[in-house]
């Protein structure tokens, strides 16, 4: 018998309440869930994400306790923000599915202070969270875990995904095919901005409490570090613009060899390094925190001080 409208509404209410609980206990996950649509499908066996929405099967949702539901919600949102749905390439689907689950579940486990109940659904048991070498998955990217799994491919040859996995990854390949080129880049940038905003909000919320340990998933912290650390030191970049100017002679100081005479002559000077027409552009969009902006200005000041007043150019700001 088909489900009625009231049953779907009640199911969606459970998902909203779950988001509220997560927002209270794990703000970072909750803030990102605010950008996600929820759907309930009668024909869906468990749960899945297509990279934009989180979808639950009605009967699967009905069987879950509140704690189990919160785990599934955190599991799916991490798949989305880590962009697992569009990172397949030509990888073995089965192994990459397992690799993504290991990374996601381990991050959730760490966020819950390694309370194993946080990654357990009674019907499926404890979810996989360790790599083949025994390390926790949050230390790695999905691609790195995938390579470790490939080394032991025979062990997974006859397995249909992981025995205790619950979510369906079959929608991922479709997303990967559709979101190519500029569309995929736009979607990735959109989620990156959301990650940065959520991270800044959590850090502000915890300001003065001494630590943000566990508040932000380890994989997100690593991603943030990779994105914010300069690939090339700005000092190295500036060296490419340095122009050596040779002032052939100058009276400051004069040539000391003629100091005993009634007249003085100019002396030859060494080359003089100058940096001209340098343009510094600073991002002031909503994803940039006060801390990041202060760091950028400090770096620019450091560049100016390094050249003892011999650097000239322009400073600009942009937000789009």
C-alpha positions as CSV (number, residue, x, y, z in Angstrom):
1,X,0.0,0.0,0.0
2,X,1.3,3.4,-1.0
3,X,2.4,5.8,1.7
4,X,0.1,8.7,2.5
5,X,1.1,12.4,2.7
6,X,1.0,12.4,6.5
7,X,3.6,9.6,6.6
8,X,6.0,11.5,4.4
9,X,5.5,14.7,6.4
10,X,6.1,12.9,9.7
11,X,9.3,11.4,8.2
12,X,10.6,14.8,7.1
13,X,9.9,16.2,10.6
14,X,12.2,13.5,12.0
15,X,15.0,14.6,9.6
16,X,14.5,18.2,10.7
17,X,14.6,17.3,14.4
18,X,17.8,15.3,13.7
19,X,19.4,18.3,12.1
20,X,18.5,20.3,15.2
21,X,20.1,17.8,17.5
22,X,23.2,17.7,15.4
23,X,23.3,21.5,15.4
24,X,23.3,21.5,19.2
25,X,25.9,18.7,19.6
26,X,28.0,19.0,16.5
27,X,27.6,22.6,15.2
28,X,29.9,22.2,12.2
29,X,27.9,19.3,10.8
30,X,24.6,21.0,11.6
31,X,25.5,24.2,9.9
32,X,26.4,22.3,6.7
33,X,23.1,20.3,6.9
34,X,21.3,23.7,6.8
35,X,22.3,23.9,3.1
36,X,21.0,20.4,2.3
37,X,17.6,19.3,1.0
38,X,15.9,16.3,2.6
39,X,13.8,13.8,0.7
40,X,11.9,10.6,1.6
41,X,11.3,7.9,-1.0
42,X,9.2,4.8,-0.5
43,X,11.2,2.7,-2.9
44,X,14.7,3.6,-1.4
45,X,16.0,0.7,0.6
46,X,18.3,2.6,3.0
47,X,19.7,6.1,2.4
48,X,21.8,8.0,-0.1
49,X,23.0,11.3,-1.3
50,X,23.3,12.6,-4.9
51,X,25.8,15.3,-3.8
52,X,23.0,17.9,-3.2
53,X,20.2,16.2,-1.3
54,X,20.0,13.5,1.4
55,X,17.4,10.9,0.7
56,X,16.0,8.3,3.1
57,X,13.9,5.3,2.4
58,X,10.7,5.6,4.5
59,X,10.9,2.1,6.0
60,X,14.6,2.4,6.7
61,X,14.1,5.7,8.5
62,X,11.3,4.3,10.5
63,X,13.5,1.5,11.9
64,X,16.3,3.9,13.0
65,X,16.7,5.2,16.6
66,X,17.4,8.9,17.0
67,X,21.1,8.2,17.6
68,X,21.3,6.0,14.5
69,X,19.5,8.6,12.4
70,X,22.0,11.3,13.5
71,X,24.9,9.1,12.5
72,X,23.4,8.5,9.0
73,X,22.8,12.3,8.6
74,X,26.4,13.1,9.6
75,X,27.6,10.3,7.3
76,X,25.8,11.7,4.3
77,X,26.7,15.3,4.8
78,X,30.4,14.4,5.0
79,X,30.2,12.6,1.7
80,X,28.7,15.8,0.2
81,X,31.2,18.3,1.7
82,X,34.2,16.1,0.9
83,X,32.9,15.9,-2.7
84,X,33.1,12.1,-2.7
85,X,30.2,12.0,-5.1
86,X,32.2,13.5,-8.0
87,X,35.7,12.0,-7.3
88,X,35.2,8.6,-9.0
89,X,37.2,9.0,-12.2
90,X,38.1,5.6,-13.5
91,X,38.4,4.0,-10.0
92,X,37.0,0.6,-9.1
93,X,33.5,1.6,-7.8
94,X,33.4,-1.0,-5.0
95,X,36.8,-0.2,-3.5
96,X,36.2,3.6,-3.8
97,X,32.9,3.2,-2.0
98,X,34.6,1.4,0.8
99,X,37.4,4.0,1.0
100,X,34.9,6.9,1.2
101,X,33.0,5.2,4.0
102,X,36.1,4.5,6.0
103,X,37.1,8.1,5.8
104,X,33.7,9.4,6.7
105,X,33.0,7.0,9.5
106,X,36.4,7.6,11.1
107,X,35.8,11.3,11.1
108,X,32.5,10.9,12.8
109,X,34.0,8.6,15.4
110,X,36.7,11.1,16.2
111,X,34.1,13.9,16.4
112,X,32.3,11.7,19.0
113,X,35.4,11.2,21.1
114,X,35.8,7.6,19.7
115,X,32.5,6.5,21.2
116,X,31.8,3.4,19.0
117,X,28.0,3.7,19.4
118,X,28.2,6.8,17.2
119,X,29.1,4.7,14.1
120,X,26.8,1.8,14.8
121,X,23.4,0.8,13.4
122,X,22.1,-2.2,15.3
123,X,20.9,-3.9,12.1
124,X,24.3,-3.5,10.4
125,X,26.7,-3.4,13.3
126,X,29.7,-1.2,13.7
127,X,30.5,0.7,10.5
128,X,34.0,0.4,8.9
129,X,36.4,3.1,10.0
130,X,39.9,1.7,9.7
131,X,42.2,1.4,6.7
132,X,43.7,-2.0,5.7
133,X,46.9,-1.1,7.7
134,X,44.9,-0.6,10.9
135,X,45.0,3.2,11.0
136,X,41.9,5.4,11.5
137,X,40.6,6.6,8.2
138,X,40.5,10.3,9.2
139,X,44.2,10.5,8.7
140,X,43.8,9.9,5.0
141,X,41.9,11.1,1.9
142,X,39.5,8.7,0.1
143,X,42.0,8.3,-2.7
144,X,44.8,7.3,-0.3
145,X,42.6,4.7,1.4
146,X,41.6,3.5,-2.1
147,X,45.2,2.8,-2.9
148,X,45.7,0.9,0.3
149,X,42.6,-1.2,-0.5
150,X,43.9,-1.9,-4.0
151,X,47.0,-3.5,-2.5
152,X,44.7,-6.0,-0.9
153,X,42.1,-6.1,-3.7
154,X,41.7,-9.9,-3.5
155,X,40.2,-9.6,0.0
156,X,37.4,-7.4,-1.5
157,X,37.0,-9.1,-4.8
158,X,33.8,-11.0,-4.0
159,X,32.3,-8.4,-1.6
160,X,29.4,-6.2,-2.7
161,X,30.7,-3.1,-0.9
162,X,31.1,-3.5,2.8
163,X,29.1,-6.1,4.7
164,X,28.0,-3.6,7.3
165,X,27.4,-0.6,5.0
166,X,23.9,1.0,4.8
167,X,24.0,3.8,2.3
168,X,23.6,3.5,-1.5
169,X,26.4,5.1,-3.6
170,X,24.9,4.2,-6.9
171,X,23.8,7.8,-7.6
172,X,27.4,9.0,-7.4
173,X,28.4,8.0,-10.9
174,X,25.5,9.9,-12.4
175,X,26.5,13.0,-10.6
176,X,30.1,12.6,-11.7
177,X,29.0,12.4,-15.4
178,X,26.6,15.4,-15.2
179,X,28.7,17.8,-13.2
180,X,31.7,18.3,-15.5
181,X,33.7,21.4,-16.2
182,X,32.5,24.7,-15.0
183,X,29.4,23.3,-13.3
184,X,31.5,21.0,-11.1
185,X,33.9,23.8,-10.3
186,X,31.0,26.1,-9.3
187,X,29.5,23.4,-7.0
188,X,32.9,22.7,-5.4
189,X,33.5,26.4,-4.7
190,X,30.0,26.7,-3.3
191,X,30.6,24.0,-0.7
192,X,34.1,25.3,0.0
193,X,32.6,28.6,0.9
194,X,30.1,26.9,3.2
195,X,32.9,24.9,4.9
196,X,34.9,28.1,5.5
197,X,31.8,29.9,6.9
198,X,30.9,27.0,9.1
199,X,34.4,26.6,10.4
200,X,34.6,30.3,11.2
201,X,31.2,30.2,13.0
202,X,32.3,27.2,15.1
203,X,35.6,28.8,16.1
204,X,33.8,32.0,17.1
205,X,31.3,30.0,19.1
206,X,34.1,28.2,21.0
207,X,36.2,31.3,21.4
208,X,37.6,31.5,24.9
209,X,37.0,27.8,25.6
210,X,40.6,26.9,24.8
211,X,40.2,24.4,22.0
212,X,38.2,23.4,19.0
213,X,39.5,19.8,19.1
214,X,36.9,17.5,17.7
215,X,34.5,20.3,16.8
216,X,35.6,20.2,13.1
217,X,36.2,16.9,11.3
218,X,39.9,16.0,10.9
219,X,39.5,15.7,7.1
220,X,38.1,19.2,6.9
221,X,40.9,20.6,9.0
222,X,43.4,19.1,6.7
223,X,41.5,20.3,3.6
224,X,41.4,23.8,5.1
225,X,45.2,23.7,5.8
226,X,46.0,22.7,2.3
227,X,43.8,25.4,0.8
228,X,45.1,28.2,3.0
229,X,48.8,27.4,3.0
230,X,50.5,29.1,0.2
231,X,51.8,26.7,-2.5
232,X,54.7,29.1,-3.3
233,X,56.2,31.5,-0.8
234,X,55.4,35.1,-1.7
235,X,59.0,36.0,-1.2
236,X,59.9,33.7,-4.0
237,X,57.2,35.2,-6.2
238,X,58.5,38.7,-5.5
239,X,62.0,37.7,-6.5
240,X,60.7,37.3,-10.1
241,X,59.8,41.0,-10.2
242,X,62.9,42.5,-8.7
243,X,64.7,44.9,-11.0
244,X,68.3,45.7,-10.5
245,X,69.0,49.4,-11.0
246,X,72.6,50.5,-11.3
247,X,73.3,54.1,-10.3
248,X,76.7,54.6,-12.0
249,X,77.8,57.3,-9.5
250,X,76.6,59.3,-6.6
251,X,77.9,62.0,-4.3
252,X,76.4,60.2,-1.3
253,X,79.0,59.1,-0.4
254,X,81.7,60.8,-2.5
255,X,84.8,58.9,-3.7
256,X,87.0,58.6,-0.6
257,X,90.2,58.3,-2.7
258,X,90.0,62.1,-3.3
259,X,89.1,63.1,0.3
260,X,92.5,65.0,0.7
261,X,91.9,67.3,-2.3
262,X,90.1,70.6,-2.3
263,X,87.3,69.1,-4.5
264,X,85.5,65.8,-4.3
265,X,84.3,63.4,-7.0
266,X,81.3,61.0,-7.0
267,X,81.8,57.3,-6.3
268,X,80.5,54.3,-8.1
269,X,77.6,52.5,-6.4
270,X,76.6,48.9,-6.2
271,X,73.4,47.6,-7.9
272,X,70.3,48.6,-6.1
273,X,67.4,46.2,-6.0
274,X,63.9,47.7,-6.5
275,X,60.5,46.2,-6.8
276,X,58.1,48.3,-8.8
277,X,54.5,48.2,-10.0
278,X,53.5,45.4,-7.7
279,X,49.8,44.8,-7.3
280,X,48.5,43.1,-4.1
281,X,44.8,42.0,-4.3
282,X,43.0,41.0,-1.1
283,X,39.9,38.8,-1.1
284,X,37.3,40.4,1.3
285,X,34.3,38.1,0.4
286,X,32.1,36.6,3.0
287,X,34.2,33.4,3.3
288,X,37.2,35.4,4.5
289,X,37.3,35.7,8.3
290,X,38.9,38.6,10.2
291,X,41.8,36.4,11.1
292,X,42.5,35.5,7.5
293,X,42.2,39.2,6.5
294,X,44.6,40.3,9.2
295,X,47.0,37.6,8.1
296,X,46.9,38.8,4.5
297,X,47.6,42.4,5.6
298,X,50.5,41.3,7.8
299,X,52.0,39.4,4.9
300,X,51.8,42.5,2.7
301,X,53.4,44.6,5.4
302,X,56.1,42.0,5.7
303,X,56.8,42.3,1.9
304,X,57.1,46.1,2.2
305,X,59.4,46.0,5.2
306,X,61.6,43.4,3.5
307,X,62.6,45.8,0.8
308,X,63.3,48.8,3.1
309,X,61.0,51.2,1.3
310,X,62.1,50.2,-2.2
311,X,58.9,48.5,-3.0
312,X,56.2,50.4,-4.8
313,X,52.9,49.5,-6.3
314,X,49.2,49.2,-5.5
315,X,46.8,47.6,-3.0
316,X,43.4,46.5,-4.0
317,X,40.4,44.7,-2.5
318,X,37.7,42.5,-4.1
319,X,34.7,40.5,-2.9
320,X,33.4,38.9,-6.2
